[in-house]
Coordinates of C-alpha atoms (C1' of nucleotides) in Angstrom, one line a residue:
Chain A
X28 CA 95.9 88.2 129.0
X29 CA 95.0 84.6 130.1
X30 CA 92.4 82.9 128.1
X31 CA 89.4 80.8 129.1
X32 CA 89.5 77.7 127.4
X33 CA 86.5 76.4 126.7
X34 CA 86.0 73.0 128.9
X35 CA 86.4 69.4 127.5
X36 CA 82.6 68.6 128.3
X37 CA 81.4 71.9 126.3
X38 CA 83.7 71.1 123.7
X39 CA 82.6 67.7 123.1
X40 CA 78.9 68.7 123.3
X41 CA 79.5 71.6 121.1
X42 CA 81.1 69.8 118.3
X43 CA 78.5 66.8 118.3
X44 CA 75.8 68.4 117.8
X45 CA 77.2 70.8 114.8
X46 CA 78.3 67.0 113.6
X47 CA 74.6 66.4 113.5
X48 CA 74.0 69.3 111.3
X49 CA 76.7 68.8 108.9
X50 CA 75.7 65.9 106.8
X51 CA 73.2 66.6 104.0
X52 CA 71.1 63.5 105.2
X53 CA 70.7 65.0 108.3
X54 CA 70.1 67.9 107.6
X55 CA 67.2 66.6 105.0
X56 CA 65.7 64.6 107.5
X57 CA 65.5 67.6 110.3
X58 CA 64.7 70.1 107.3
X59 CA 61.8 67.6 106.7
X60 CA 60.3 67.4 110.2
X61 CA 60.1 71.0 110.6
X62 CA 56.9 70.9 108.8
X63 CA 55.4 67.8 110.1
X64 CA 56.1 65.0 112.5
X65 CA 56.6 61.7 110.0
X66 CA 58.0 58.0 110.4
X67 CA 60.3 56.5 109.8
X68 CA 59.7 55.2 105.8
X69 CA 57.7 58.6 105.1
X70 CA 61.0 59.8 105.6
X71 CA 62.6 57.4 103.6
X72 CA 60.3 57.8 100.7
X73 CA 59.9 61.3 100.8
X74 CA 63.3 61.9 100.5
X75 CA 64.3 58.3 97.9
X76 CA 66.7 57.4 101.3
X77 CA 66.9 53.6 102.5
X78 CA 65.3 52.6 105.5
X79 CA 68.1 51.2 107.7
X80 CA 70.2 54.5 106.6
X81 CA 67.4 57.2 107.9
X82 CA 67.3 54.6 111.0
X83 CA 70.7 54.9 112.0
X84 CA 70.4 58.8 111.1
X85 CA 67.7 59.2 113.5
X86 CA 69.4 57.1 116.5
X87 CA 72.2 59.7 115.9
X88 CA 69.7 62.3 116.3
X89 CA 68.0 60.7 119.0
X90 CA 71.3 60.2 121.0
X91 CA 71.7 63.9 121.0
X92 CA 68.4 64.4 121.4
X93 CA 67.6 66.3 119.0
X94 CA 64.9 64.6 117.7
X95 CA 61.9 62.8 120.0
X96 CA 59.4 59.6 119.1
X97 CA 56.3 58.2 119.8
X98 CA 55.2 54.8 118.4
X99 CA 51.8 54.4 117.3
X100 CA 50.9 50.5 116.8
X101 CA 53.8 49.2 114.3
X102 CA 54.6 52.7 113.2
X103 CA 57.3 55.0 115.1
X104 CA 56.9 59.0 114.7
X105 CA 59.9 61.4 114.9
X106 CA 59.8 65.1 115.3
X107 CA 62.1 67.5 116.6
X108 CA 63.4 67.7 119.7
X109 CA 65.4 70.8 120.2
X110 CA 64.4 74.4 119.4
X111 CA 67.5 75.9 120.2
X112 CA 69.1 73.6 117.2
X113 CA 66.2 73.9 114.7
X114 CA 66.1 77.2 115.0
X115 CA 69.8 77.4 114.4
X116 CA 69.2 75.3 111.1
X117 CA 66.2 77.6 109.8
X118 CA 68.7 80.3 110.4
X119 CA 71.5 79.0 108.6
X120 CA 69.6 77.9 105.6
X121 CA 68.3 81.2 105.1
X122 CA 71.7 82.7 105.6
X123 CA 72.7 80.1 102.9
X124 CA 69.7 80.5 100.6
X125 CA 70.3 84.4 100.2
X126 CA 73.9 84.1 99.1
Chain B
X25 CA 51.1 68.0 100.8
X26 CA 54.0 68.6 98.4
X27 CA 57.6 68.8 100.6
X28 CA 59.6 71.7 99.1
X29 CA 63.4 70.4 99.0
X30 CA 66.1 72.4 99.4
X31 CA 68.4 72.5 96.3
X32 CA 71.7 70.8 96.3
X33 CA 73.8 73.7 96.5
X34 CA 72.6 75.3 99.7
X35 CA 72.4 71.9 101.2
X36 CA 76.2 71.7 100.4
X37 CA 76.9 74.9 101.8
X38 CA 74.5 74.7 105.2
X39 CA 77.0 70.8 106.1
X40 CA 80.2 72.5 104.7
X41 CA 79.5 75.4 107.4
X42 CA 78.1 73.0 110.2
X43 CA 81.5 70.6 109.2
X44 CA 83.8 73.3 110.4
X45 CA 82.2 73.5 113.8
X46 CA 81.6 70.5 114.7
X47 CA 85.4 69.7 114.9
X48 CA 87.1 70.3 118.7
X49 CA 90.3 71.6 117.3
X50 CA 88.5 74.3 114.9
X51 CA 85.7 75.6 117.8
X52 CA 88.6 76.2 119.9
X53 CA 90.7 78.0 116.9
X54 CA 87.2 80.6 116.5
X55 CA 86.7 80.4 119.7
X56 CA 90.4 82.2 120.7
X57 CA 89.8 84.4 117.2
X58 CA 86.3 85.6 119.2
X59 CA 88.9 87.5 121.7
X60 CA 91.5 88.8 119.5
X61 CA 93.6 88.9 116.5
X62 CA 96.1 86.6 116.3
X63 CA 99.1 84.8 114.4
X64 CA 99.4 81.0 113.0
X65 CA 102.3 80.7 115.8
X66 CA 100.0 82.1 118.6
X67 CA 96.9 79.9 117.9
X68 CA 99.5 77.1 117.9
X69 CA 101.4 78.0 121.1
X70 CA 98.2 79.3 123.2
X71 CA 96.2 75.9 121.9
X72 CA 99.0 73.8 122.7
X73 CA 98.3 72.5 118.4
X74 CA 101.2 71.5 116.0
X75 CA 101.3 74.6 113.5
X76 CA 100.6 72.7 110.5
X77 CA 97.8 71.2 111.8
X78 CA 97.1 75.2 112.4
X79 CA 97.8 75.9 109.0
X80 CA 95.3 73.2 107.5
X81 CA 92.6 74.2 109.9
X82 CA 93.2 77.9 109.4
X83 CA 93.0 76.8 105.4
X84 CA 89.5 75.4 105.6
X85 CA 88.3 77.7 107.7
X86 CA 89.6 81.0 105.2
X87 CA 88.3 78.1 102.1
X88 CA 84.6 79.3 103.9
X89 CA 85.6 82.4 104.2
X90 CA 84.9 82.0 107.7
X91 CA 88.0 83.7 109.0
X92 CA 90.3 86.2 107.0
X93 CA 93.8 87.2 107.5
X94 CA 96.6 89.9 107.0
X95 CA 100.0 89.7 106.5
X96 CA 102.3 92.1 108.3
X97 CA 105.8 90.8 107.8
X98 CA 106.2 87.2 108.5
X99 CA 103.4 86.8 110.3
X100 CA 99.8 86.3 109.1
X101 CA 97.3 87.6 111.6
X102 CA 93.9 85.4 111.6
X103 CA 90.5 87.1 112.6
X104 CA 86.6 85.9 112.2
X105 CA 85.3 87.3 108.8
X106 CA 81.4 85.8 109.5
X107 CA 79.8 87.2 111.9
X108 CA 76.6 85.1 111.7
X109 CA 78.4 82.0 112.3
X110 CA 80.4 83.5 115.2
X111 CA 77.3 84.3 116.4
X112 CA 75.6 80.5 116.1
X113 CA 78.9 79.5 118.0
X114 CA 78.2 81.9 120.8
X115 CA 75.0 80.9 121.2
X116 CA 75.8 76.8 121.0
X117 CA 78.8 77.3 123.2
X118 CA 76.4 78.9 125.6
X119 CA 73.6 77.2 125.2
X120 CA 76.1 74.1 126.0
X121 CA 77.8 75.6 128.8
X122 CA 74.0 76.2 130.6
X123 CA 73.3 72.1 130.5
Chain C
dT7 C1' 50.1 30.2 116.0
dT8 C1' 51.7 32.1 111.6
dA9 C1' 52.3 35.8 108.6
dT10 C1' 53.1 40.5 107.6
dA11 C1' 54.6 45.3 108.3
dA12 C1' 57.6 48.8 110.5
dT13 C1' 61.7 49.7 112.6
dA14 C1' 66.2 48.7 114.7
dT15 C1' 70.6 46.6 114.7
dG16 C1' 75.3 44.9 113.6
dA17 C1' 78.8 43.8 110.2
dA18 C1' 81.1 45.2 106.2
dT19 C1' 83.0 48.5 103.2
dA20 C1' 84.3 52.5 100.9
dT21 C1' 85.2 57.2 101.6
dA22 C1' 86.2 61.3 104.4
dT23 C1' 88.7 63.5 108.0
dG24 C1' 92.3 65.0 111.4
dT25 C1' 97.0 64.9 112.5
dT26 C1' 101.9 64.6 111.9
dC27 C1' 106.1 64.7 109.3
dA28 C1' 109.1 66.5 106.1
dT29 C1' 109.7 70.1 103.1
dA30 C1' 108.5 74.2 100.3
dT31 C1' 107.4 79.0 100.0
dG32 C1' 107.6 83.7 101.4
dT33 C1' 109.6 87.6 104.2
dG34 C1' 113.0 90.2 106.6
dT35 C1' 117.8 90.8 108.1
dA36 C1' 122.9 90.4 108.4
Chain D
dT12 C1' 124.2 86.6 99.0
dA13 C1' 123.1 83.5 103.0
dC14 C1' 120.4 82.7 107.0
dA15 C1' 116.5 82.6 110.2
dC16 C1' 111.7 82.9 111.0
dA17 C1' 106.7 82.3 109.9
dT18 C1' 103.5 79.9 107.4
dA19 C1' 101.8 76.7 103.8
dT20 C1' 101.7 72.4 101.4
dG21 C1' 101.5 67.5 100.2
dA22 C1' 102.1 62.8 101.4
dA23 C1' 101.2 59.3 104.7
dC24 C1' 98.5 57.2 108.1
dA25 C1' 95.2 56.1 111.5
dT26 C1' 90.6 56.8 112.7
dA27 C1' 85.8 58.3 111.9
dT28 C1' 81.8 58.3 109.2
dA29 C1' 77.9 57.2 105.9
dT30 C1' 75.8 53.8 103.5
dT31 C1' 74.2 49.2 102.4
dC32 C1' 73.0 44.5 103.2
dA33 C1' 71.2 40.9 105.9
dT34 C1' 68.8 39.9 109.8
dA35 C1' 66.7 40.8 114.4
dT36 C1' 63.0 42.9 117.0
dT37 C1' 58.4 44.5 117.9
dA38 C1' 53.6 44.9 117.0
dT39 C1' 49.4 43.8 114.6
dA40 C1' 46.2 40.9 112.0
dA41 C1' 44.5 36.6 110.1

DNA sequence: TTATAATATGAATATATGTTCATATGTGTA
DNA sequence: TACACATATGAACATATATTCATATTATAA
């Protein structure tokens, strides 16, 4: 009856990116790019959130990459970066939505 | 071009569910439930975990009704009660695992 | 060059979170 | 009853996190 743990590297990677996912303003922001790729202060006005706040929020997302970017002149774009994970979120708001 | 937001309450409910995986100690709790059945005092001993800090996990995981338990005697067996999110953690721990 | 716009960064701060300790509660047994 | 065992609880504490503010960086236009 030995058990497998699960290994430290897994673990951590694991855990992150459900971090990602659990704060509201994340989960806003991702929500948001599902239907559109958008920059940085679209995102910020769209969704009444200061600029250097959905800044850091999108490093933290861009660390794990689960967002991408592409700059255009003085504007950068951000749009997701992970299927497996936003496909995971759709999932889970639906689950939540029907409850 | 009008963004529909998602309400406060399913936003609350989506982190609150993402918050309990994204901690190490509480994917490797569901992760040993995904085999088996098992007591407060086995999670502890098996994970190598203080039982209170058992107890408090096991709390806010039953809180999201994402485990559920039985009493038979002294003991308190603790077993996966949502099987979409033991699903999602399949999935991530694999997906992880693959990378 | 200077000015302006868009974004990123780092410090500061308040709040949230995970863990431990000590102890309480609940259950069965002598 | 008294005792032992299993689990839960609350306080305390250290660390992590989200947000804001002020400012730096980068790019374009005048």
């Amino acid at each position: 009856m030995t058990y497998q743990f699960l290994d430290e590297e897994t673990l951590f990677l694991v855990s992150q990116t459900f971090k990602a996912l659990s704060d509201p303003t994340r989960i806003k922001i991702l929500h948001l790019l599902f239907e559109q790729e958008l920059s940085v202060s679209n995102i910020a006005e769209i969704l009444d959130l200061n600029q250097s706040n959905v800044s850091h929020q999108l490093r933290f997302l861009k660390n794990l990459r689960l967002v991408k970017y592409r700059r255009e002149g003085k504007t950068i774009y951000y749009a997701p970066d992970d299927e497996h994970v936003m496909k995971i979120l759709q999932q889970s708001i639906d689950h939540a939505t029907h409850h």
